[in-house]
XYZ file of C-alpha atoms in Angstrom:
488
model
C -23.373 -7.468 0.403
C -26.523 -6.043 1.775
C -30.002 -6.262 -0.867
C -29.419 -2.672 -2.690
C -33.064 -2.218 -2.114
C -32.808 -2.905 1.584
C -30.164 -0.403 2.296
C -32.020 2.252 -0.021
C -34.619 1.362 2.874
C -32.464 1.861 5.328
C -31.004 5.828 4.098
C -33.876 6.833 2.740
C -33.492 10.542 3.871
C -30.258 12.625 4.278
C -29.640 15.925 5.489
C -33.491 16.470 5.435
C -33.669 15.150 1.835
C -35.331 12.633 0.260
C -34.008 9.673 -1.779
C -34.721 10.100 -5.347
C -32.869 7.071 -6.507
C -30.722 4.642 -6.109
C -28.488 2.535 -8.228
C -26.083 -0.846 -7.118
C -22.610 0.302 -8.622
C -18.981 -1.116 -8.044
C -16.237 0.573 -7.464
C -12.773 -0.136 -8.844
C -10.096 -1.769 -6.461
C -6.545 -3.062 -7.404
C -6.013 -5.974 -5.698
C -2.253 -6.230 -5.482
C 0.309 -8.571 -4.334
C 3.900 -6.494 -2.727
C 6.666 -8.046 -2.272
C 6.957 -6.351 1.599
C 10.272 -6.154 3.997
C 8.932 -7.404 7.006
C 9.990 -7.418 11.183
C 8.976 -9.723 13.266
C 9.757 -10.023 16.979
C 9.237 -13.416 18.473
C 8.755 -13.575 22.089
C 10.186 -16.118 24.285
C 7.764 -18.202 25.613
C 8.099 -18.118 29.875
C 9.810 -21.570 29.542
C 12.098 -20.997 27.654
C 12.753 -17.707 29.227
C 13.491 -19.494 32.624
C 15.381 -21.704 30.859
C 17.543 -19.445 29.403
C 18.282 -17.238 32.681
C 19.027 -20.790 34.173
C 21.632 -21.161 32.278
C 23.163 -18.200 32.172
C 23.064 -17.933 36.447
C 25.799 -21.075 36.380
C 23.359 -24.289 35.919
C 25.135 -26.298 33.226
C 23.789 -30.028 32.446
C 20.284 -30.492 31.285
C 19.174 -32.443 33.541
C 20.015 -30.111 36.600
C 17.750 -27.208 34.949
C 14.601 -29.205 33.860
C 14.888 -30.342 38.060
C 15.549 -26.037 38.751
C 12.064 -25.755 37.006
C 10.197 -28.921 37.498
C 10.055 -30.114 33.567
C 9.330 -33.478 32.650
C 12.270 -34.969 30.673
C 10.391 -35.559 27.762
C 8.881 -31.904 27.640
C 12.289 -30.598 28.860
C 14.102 -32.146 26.753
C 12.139 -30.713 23.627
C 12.510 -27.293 24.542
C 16.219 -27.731 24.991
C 16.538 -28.782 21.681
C 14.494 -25.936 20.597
C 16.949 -23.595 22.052
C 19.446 -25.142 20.254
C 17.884 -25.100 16.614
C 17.444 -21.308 17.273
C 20.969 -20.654 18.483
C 19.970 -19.523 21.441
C 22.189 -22.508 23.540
C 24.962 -24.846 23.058
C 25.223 -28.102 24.618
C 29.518 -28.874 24.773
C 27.705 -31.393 26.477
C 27.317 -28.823 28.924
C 25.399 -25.752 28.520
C 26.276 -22.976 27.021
C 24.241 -19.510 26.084
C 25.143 -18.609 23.156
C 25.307 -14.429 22.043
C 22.021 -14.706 20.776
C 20.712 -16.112 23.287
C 22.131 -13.500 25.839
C 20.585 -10.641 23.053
C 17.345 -12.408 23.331
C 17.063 -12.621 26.831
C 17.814 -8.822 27.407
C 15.279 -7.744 25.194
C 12.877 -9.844 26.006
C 12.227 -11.394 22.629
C 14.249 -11.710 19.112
C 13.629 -9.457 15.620
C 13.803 -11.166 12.772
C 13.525 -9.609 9.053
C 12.080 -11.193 6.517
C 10.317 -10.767 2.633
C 6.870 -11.493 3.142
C 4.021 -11.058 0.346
C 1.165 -9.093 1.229
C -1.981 -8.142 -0.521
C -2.911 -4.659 -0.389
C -6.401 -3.638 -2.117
C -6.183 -0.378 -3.685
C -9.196 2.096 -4.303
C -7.924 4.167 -6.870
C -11.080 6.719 -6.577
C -10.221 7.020 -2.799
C -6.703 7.351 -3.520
C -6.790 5.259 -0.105
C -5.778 1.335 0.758
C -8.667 -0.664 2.389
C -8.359 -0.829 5.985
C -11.640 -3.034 6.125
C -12.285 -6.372 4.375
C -15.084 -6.480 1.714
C -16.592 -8.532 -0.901
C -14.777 -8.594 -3.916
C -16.240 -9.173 -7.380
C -14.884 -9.977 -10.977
C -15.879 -8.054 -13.785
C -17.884 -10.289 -15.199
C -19.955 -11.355 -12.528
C -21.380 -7.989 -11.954
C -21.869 -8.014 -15.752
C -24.265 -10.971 -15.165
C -26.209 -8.946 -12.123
C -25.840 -5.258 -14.649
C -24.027 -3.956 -12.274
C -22.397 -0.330 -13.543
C -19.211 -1.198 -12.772
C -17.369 2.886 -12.066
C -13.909 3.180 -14.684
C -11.189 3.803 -12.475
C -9.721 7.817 -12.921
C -6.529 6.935 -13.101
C -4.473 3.400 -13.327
C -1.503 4.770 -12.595
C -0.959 3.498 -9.290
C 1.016 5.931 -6.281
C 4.884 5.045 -5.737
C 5.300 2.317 -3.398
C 7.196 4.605 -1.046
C 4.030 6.347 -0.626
C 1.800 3.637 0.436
C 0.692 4.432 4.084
C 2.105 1.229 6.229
C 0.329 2.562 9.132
C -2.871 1.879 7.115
C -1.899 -1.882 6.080
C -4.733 -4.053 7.253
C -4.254 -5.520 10.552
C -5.364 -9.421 9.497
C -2.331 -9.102 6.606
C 0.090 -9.447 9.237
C 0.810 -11.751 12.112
C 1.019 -11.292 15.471
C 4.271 -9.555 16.180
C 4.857 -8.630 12.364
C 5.252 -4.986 11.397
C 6.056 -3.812 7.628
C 9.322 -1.638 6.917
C 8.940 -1.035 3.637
C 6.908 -2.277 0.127
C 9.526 -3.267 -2.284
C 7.899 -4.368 -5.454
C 4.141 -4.934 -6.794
C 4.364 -8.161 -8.511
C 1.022 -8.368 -9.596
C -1.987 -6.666 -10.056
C -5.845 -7.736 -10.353
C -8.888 -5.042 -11.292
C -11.641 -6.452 -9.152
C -14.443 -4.613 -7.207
C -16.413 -3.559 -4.909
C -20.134 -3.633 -4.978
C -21.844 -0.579 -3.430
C -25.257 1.248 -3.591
C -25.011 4.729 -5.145
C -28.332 6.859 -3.059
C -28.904 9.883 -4.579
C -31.544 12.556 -2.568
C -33.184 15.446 -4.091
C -35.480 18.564 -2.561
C -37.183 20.739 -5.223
C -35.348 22.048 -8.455
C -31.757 21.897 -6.816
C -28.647 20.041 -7.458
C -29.288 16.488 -6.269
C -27.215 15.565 -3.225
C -25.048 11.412 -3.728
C -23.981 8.967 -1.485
C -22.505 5.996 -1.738
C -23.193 3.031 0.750
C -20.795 -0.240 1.274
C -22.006 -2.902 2.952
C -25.144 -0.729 4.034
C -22.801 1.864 5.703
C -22.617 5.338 3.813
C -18.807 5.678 2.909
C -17.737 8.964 3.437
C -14.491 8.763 1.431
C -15.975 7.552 -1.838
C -18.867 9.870 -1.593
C -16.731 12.841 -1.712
C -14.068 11.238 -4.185
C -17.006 10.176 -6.643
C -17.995 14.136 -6.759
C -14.331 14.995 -7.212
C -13.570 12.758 -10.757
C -16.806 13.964 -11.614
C -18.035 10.527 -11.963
C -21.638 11.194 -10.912
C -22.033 12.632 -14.886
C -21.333 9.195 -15.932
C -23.378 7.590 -13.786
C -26.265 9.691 -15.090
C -26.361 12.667 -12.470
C -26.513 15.016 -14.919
C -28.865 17.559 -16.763
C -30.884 14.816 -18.112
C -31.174 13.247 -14.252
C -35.158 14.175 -13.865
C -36.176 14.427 -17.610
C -35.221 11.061 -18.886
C -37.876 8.447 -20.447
C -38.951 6.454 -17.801
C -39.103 9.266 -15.150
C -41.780 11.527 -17.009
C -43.825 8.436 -18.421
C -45.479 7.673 -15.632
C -47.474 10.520 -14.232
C -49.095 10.902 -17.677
C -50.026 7.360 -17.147
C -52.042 8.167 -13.847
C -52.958 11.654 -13.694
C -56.086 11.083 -16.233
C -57.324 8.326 -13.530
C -57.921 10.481 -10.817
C -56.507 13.129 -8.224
C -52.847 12.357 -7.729
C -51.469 12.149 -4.148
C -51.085 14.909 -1.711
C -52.264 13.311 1.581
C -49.885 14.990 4.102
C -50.393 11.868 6.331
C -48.519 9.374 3.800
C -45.030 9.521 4.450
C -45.676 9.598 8.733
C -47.224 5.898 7.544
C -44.734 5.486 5.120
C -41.737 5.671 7.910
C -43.977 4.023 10.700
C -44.160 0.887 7.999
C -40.350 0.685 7.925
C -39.679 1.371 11.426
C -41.903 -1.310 12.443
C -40.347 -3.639 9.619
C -36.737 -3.199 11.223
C -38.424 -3.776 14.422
C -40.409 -6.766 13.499
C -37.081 -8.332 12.027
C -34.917 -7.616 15.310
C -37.634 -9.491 17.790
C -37.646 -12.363 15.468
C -34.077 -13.182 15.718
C -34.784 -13.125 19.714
C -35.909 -16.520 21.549
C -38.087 -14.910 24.895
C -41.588 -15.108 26.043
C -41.389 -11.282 25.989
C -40.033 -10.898 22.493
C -42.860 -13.196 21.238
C -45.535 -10.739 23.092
C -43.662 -7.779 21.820
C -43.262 -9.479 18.271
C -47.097 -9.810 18.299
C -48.182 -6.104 19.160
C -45.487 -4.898 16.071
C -47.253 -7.552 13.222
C -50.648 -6.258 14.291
C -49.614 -2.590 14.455
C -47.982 -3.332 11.092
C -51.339 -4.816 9.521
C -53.539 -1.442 11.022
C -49.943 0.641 8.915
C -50.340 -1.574 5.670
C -54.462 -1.319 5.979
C -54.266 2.491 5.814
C -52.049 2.756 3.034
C -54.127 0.104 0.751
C -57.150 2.533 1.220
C -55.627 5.940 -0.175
C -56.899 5.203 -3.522
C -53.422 6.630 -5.597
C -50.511 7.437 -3.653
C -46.788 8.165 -4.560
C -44.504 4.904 -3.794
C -41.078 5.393 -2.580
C -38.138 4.085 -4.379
C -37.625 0.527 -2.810
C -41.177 -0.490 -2.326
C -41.520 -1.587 -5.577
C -40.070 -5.076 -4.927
C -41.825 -4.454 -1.918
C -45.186 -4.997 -3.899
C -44.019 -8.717 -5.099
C -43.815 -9.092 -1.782
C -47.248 -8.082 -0.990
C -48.858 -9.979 -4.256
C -47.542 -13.180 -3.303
C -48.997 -13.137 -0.300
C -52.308 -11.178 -0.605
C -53.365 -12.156 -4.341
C -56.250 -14.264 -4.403
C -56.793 -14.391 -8.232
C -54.216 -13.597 -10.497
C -50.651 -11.338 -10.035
C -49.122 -9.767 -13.175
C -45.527 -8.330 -13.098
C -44.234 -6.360 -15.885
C -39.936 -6.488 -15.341
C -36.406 -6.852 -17.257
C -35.010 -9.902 -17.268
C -34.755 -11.397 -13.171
C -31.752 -10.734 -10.614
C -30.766 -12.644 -7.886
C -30.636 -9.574 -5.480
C -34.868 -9.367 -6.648
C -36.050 -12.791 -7.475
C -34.520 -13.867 -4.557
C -34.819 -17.769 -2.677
C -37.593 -16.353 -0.615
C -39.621 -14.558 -3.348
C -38.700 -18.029 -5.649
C -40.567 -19.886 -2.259
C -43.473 -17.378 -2.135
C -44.345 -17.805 -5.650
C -44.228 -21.855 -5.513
C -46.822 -21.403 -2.745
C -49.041 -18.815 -4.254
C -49.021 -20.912 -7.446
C -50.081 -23.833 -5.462
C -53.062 -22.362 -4.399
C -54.418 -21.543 -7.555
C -53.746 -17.775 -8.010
C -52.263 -16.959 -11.961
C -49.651 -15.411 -12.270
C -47.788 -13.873 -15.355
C -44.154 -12.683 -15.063
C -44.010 -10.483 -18.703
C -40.634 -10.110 -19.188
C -39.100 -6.711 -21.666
C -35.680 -7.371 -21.981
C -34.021 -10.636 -24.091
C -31.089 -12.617 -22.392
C -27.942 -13.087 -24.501
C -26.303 -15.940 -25.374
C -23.173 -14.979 -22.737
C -25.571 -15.173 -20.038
C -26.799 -18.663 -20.839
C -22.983 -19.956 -21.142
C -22.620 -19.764 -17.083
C -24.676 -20.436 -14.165
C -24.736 -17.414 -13.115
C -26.848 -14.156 -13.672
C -30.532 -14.653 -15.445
C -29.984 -17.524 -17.458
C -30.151 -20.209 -14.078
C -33.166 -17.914 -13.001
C -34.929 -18.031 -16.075
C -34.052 -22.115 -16.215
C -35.770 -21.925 -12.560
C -39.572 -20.472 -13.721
C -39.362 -22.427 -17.020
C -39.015 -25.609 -14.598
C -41.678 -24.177 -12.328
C -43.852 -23.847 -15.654
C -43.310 -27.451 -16.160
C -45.598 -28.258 -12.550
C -47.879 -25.068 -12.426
C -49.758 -24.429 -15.256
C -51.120 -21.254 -13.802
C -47.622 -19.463 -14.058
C -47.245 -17.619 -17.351
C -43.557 -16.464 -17.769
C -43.202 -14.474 -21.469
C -41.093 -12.304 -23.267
C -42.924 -9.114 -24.288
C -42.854 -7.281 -27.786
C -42.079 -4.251 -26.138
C -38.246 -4.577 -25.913
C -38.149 -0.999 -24.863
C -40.233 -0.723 -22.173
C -40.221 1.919 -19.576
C -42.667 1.867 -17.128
C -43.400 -1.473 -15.245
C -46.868 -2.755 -12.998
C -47.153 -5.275 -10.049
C -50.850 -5.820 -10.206
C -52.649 -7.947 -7.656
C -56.474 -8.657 -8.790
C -58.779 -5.741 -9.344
C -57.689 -4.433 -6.309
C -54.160 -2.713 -6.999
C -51.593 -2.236 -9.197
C -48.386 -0.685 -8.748
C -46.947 1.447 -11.532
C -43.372 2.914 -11.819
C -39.993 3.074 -13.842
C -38.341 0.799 -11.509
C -38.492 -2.913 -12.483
C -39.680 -4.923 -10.072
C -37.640 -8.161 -10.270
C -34.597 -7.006 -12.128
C -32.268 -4.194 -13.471
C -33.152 -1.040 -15.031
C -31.552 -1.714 -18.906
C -27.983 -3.379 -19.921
C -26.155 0.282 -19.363
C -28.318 1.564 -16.099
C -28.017 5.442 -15.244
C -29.783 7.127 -12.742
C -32.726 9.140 -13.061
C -35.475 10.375 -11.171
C -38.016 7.671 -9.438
C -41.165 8.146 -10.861
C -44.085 5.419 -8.883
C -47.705 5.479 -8.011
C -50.057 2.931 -6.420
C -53.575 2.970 -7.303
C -56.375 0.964 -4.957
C -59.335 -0.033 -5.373
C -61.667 -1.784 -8.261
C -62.423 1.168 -10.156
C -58.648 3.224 -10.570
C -57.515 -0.463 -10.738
C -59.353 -1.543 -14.098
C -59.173 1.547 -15.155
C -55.245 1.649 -15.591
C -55.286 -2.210 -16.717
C -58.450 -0.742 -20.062
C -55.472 2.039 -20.820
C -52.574 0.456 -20.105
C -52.381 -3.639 -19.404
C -54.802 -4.979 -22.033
C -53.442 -8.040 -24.284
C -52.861 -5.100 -26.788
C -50.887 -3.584 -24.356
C -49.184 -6.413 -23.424
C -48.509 -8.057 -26.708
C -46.082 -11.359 -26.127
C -43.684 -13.488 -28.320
C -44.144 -16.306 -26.333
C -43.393 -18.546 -23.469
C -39.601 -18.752 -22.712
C -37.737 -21.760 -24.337
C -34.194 -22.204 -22.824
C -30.699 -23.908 -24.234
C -29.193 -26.388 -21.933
C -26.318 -24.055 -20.242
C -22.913 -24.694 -22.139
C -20.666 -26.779 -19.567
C -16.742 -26.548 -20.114
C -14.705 -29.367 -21.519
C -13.407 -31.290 -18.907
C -9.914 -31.459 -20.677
C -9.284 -35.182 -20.660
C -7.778 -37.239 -22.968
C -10.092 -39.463 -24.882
C-alpha cells in the first residue's frame, strides 16, 4: 500500500475543500473459498485440427497423414496419441474419428465441465466482490501498525445464487474457463484491506469523507461507509473539531505571536508539492534533459522551502508533519528533538532509519521522547514497534548523541519536531507514529514557528526538562521466538 501520509499529499483538496484529516483504516473483506461449477472450452490446437479433418476426408494409417502435413514421426506420432487419450481418434490399426472427435471438429473446440475452487473476496460494506487485486492483511498485523480496523455491518453473507459471476475476477479463471454457478462456500477468512480514510472540511459545515485504496479514492466504499453510518465510529461525529488534541494547540501558540493569515501560504504550500511529484518523476528518468530539467525543479524547490522557513508562524497542513523529520535530518546542525507515540513502519521508515544514522554521525543530538509504552504482545513478534524500538536501542549502542526515552506524560497530546533554535513544529499529529491505541479522527490542529526568538520562546513554555520529564532510556526484552517443536 501507498505511505497514508503520501496519499493524504496527494488528495489534499476535494470538491474545493480542504483536508482536515486523515486516518489509515481497513476495511473488512471475506476472503472465501466456493466450491464453483465451471466450463471450459479447449481449443484444438491447428495440428491437431488438420489432423483431425485428415482423417475424417478418407486418410487412414498414420503414417500417410503425418506425410499429408509434413510431421516428423516423432512429433507426429505424439499428437496421434494425444488424440487418442482424448477420444477424439481410434487407431483399429487404422484410423478412425471417433463421435467426439467429429463434435469437436464442428465446433471448433470441446466444453468440458468441471468443480473448480475459486476464491472470491467479499467486501461486506460494499455489498460488492473485488474485481481488483489488493493487499490483504490479518487482524493482527494491523493491530501491530494501530490500524482501526472498520467492524463489518453485517456477517451475514448474500446467497450464493446472488453472487454476480460477471464480476468474478478475471486472473481466478483460466483461459477459456467461464463459471456457471457457485455451489458451496467452504470456507471463510476475515482479512482486510488497508485504506486511508481523508476527511475535508470548509467552515462550520458537515465534514465531507473519502476513502482512498491504494492511493485511488474508492467511490464505492466512500458512499457505503456514509450509509452504515460508520464515519460515527470512526470519530466523525459531534466531537470531530472539539476533541483534546485539536484545541490544545492554538492556545499553545497564540500567546507567541500573530498567528498565520498570509494569503500567499497555501499558493507555496501547493507549488512545494507540485514540484515534489515533479522532482520524483524526473528522477526515475535516465536523459541528459531530465537531469537539466531535474536541476531547475531542486533549485526552484529550495527558493519554495526558503520562503516558507521565513514566515515566522504559519499553519502546517496535515501530512507535513513527518514532513518536518524529513527536514531535521537533513538541515539540523545542532540538536533535533521529536516528541511522538511509539514508531511505525509507514513513519520511521528505512530511509528516515538511514537519515538519522547519518545525521547522528555528524554530531547533531538528537532525542526521540517517546509518550506511549509498548506492550508485552508487541515485543512477542517481529513485527510492529517492538523490532523498531530494538533498532534505535542498537543505534544507541554506537551514537551516544541519540537519546531515545519514554516520557512521563503517557497522555500526551500535542507533539514538536524541533530543529535548533531555529524551528519547531507543533501539532496533534505524531510525527513518527500513530495517534493513540484506539485512533479517531479529529480536526488537524499544526503550526510552525521560525526563527530564534518564537523558537525559544515555545521550547521556555513548553519543551523545558520540566516539560519534558523522562523515565528513562528504553531497555528492551529479547523478542520471544516460538518453539521449534522438536523432540528432545
Amino acid at each position: 500500500m501507498t505511505e497514508f501520509d503520501a496519499v493524504a499529499e496527494h488528495h489534499q483538496t476535494m470538491d474545493g475543500m480542504s483536508l482536515v484529516d486523515y486516518l489509515p483504516i481497513a476495511l473488512p473483506i471475506y476472503l472465501l473459498q466456493i466450491e464453483a461449477l465451471v466450463a471450459e472450452k479447449r481449443e484444438l490446437m491447428p495440428v491437431e485440427e488438420f489432423v483431425l479433418k485428415a482423417i475424417s476426408m478418407g486418410v487412414r494409417s498414420g503414417p500417410d497423414v503425418l506425410g499429408t502435413l509434413g510431421l516428423g514421426s516423432g512429433y507426429g506420432e505424439k499428437v496421434l496419441q494425444s488424440l487418442a487419450d482424448d477420444e477424439y481418434i481410434a487407431q483399429k490399426p487404422e484410423l478412425v474419428i471417433r463421435p467426439k472427435g467429429v463434435n469437436v471438429l464442428s465446433e471448433a473446440g470441446e466444453r468440458r465441465i468441471y468443480e473448480k475452487v475459486l476464491t472470491v473476496a467479499w467486501n461486506p460494506v460494499t455489498q460488492q466482490v473485488m474485481r481488483d487485486k489488493h493487499l490483504l492483511k490479518k487482524s493482527g498485523e494491523l493491530k501491530l501498525a494501530r490500524v482501526v480496523r472498520v467492524v463489518p455491518p453485517s456477517t451475514k453473507l448474500p446467497p450464493l445464487i446472488e453472487l454476480p459471476l460477471e464480476r468474478l475476477p478475471t486472473w481466478q479463471l483460466e483461459k477459456g474457463e467461464q463459471v456457471i454457478r457457485f455451489l458451496e462456500v467452504q470456507r471463510r477468512s476475515l482479512l482486510y484491506v488497508p485504506a486511508v480514510l481523508l476527511i475535508y472540511g470548509r467552515g462550520k459545515g458537515e465534514p465531507l469523507a473519502r476513502v482512498a485504496i491504494d492511493g485511488v479514492i474508492d467511490s464505492n466504499s466512500s458512499v457505503a461507509i456514509a450509509r452504515h453510518e460508520i464515519l460515527p465510529r470512526l470519530g466523525v461525529d459531534g466531537l470531530f473539531a472539539r476533541r483534546m488534541g485539536a484545541t490544545a494547540v492554538e492556545p499553545r501558540v497564540k500567546p507567541l505571536g500573530v498567528l498565520p493569515g498570509n494569503e500567499s501560504l497555501a499558493d507555496l504550500l501547493r507549488l512545494k508539492s507540485t514540484l515534489q511529484v515533479g522532482i520524483s518523476g524526473l528522477e526515475r528518468k535516465d536523459s541528459p534533459d531530465a537531469a537539466v530539467k531535474l536541476d531547475a525543479k531542486k533549485a526552484e524547490l529550495a527558493t519554495v522551502q526558503l520562503k516558507l522557513t521565513q514566515i515566522p508562524v504559519r499553519a502546517l497542513l496535515p501530512f507535513e508533519v513527518p514532513q518536518l523529520v524529513d527536514v531535521a535530518l537533513q538541515k539540523a546542525k545542532n540538536d533535533i528533538v521529536i516528541t511522538t507515540t511509539l514508531p511505525i513502519g509507514e513513519r520511521l521508515t528505512s530511509l528516515r532509519l538511514l537519515l538519522l544514522d547519518q545525521v547522528l554521525r555528524k554530531g547533531v543530538k538528537v532525542r526521540i521522547l517517546i509518550s506511549d509504552r509498548p506492550t508485552e504482545d508487541e515485543f512477542a513478534v517481529n513485527e510492529g514497534p517492538g523490532p523498531l524500538l530494538r533498532t534505535l536501542n542498537d543505534m544507541m549502542t554506537v551514537h551516544t548523541n541519540l537519546d531515545v526515552s519514554f516520557l512521563r506524560d503517557t497522555d500526551r497530546v500535542v507533539f514538536e519536531v524541533r530543529i535548533d533554535d531555529t524551528l519547531v513544529g507543533v501539532s496533534n499529529e505524531p510525527p513518527l507514529g500513530a495517534r493513540s491505541r484506539d485512533p479517531l479522527a479529529r480536526v488537524f490542529s499544526g503550526y510552525q514557528l521560525s526563527g530564534t526568538k518564537p523558537v525559544r520562546a515555545y521550547v521556555e513554555s513548553h519543551m523545558s526538562a520540566q516539560h519534558l520529564a523522562v523515565v528513562g532510556k528504553i531497555r528492551l526484552p529479547a523478542p520471544v521466538r516460538k518453539a521449534s517443536g522438536r523432540a528432545k
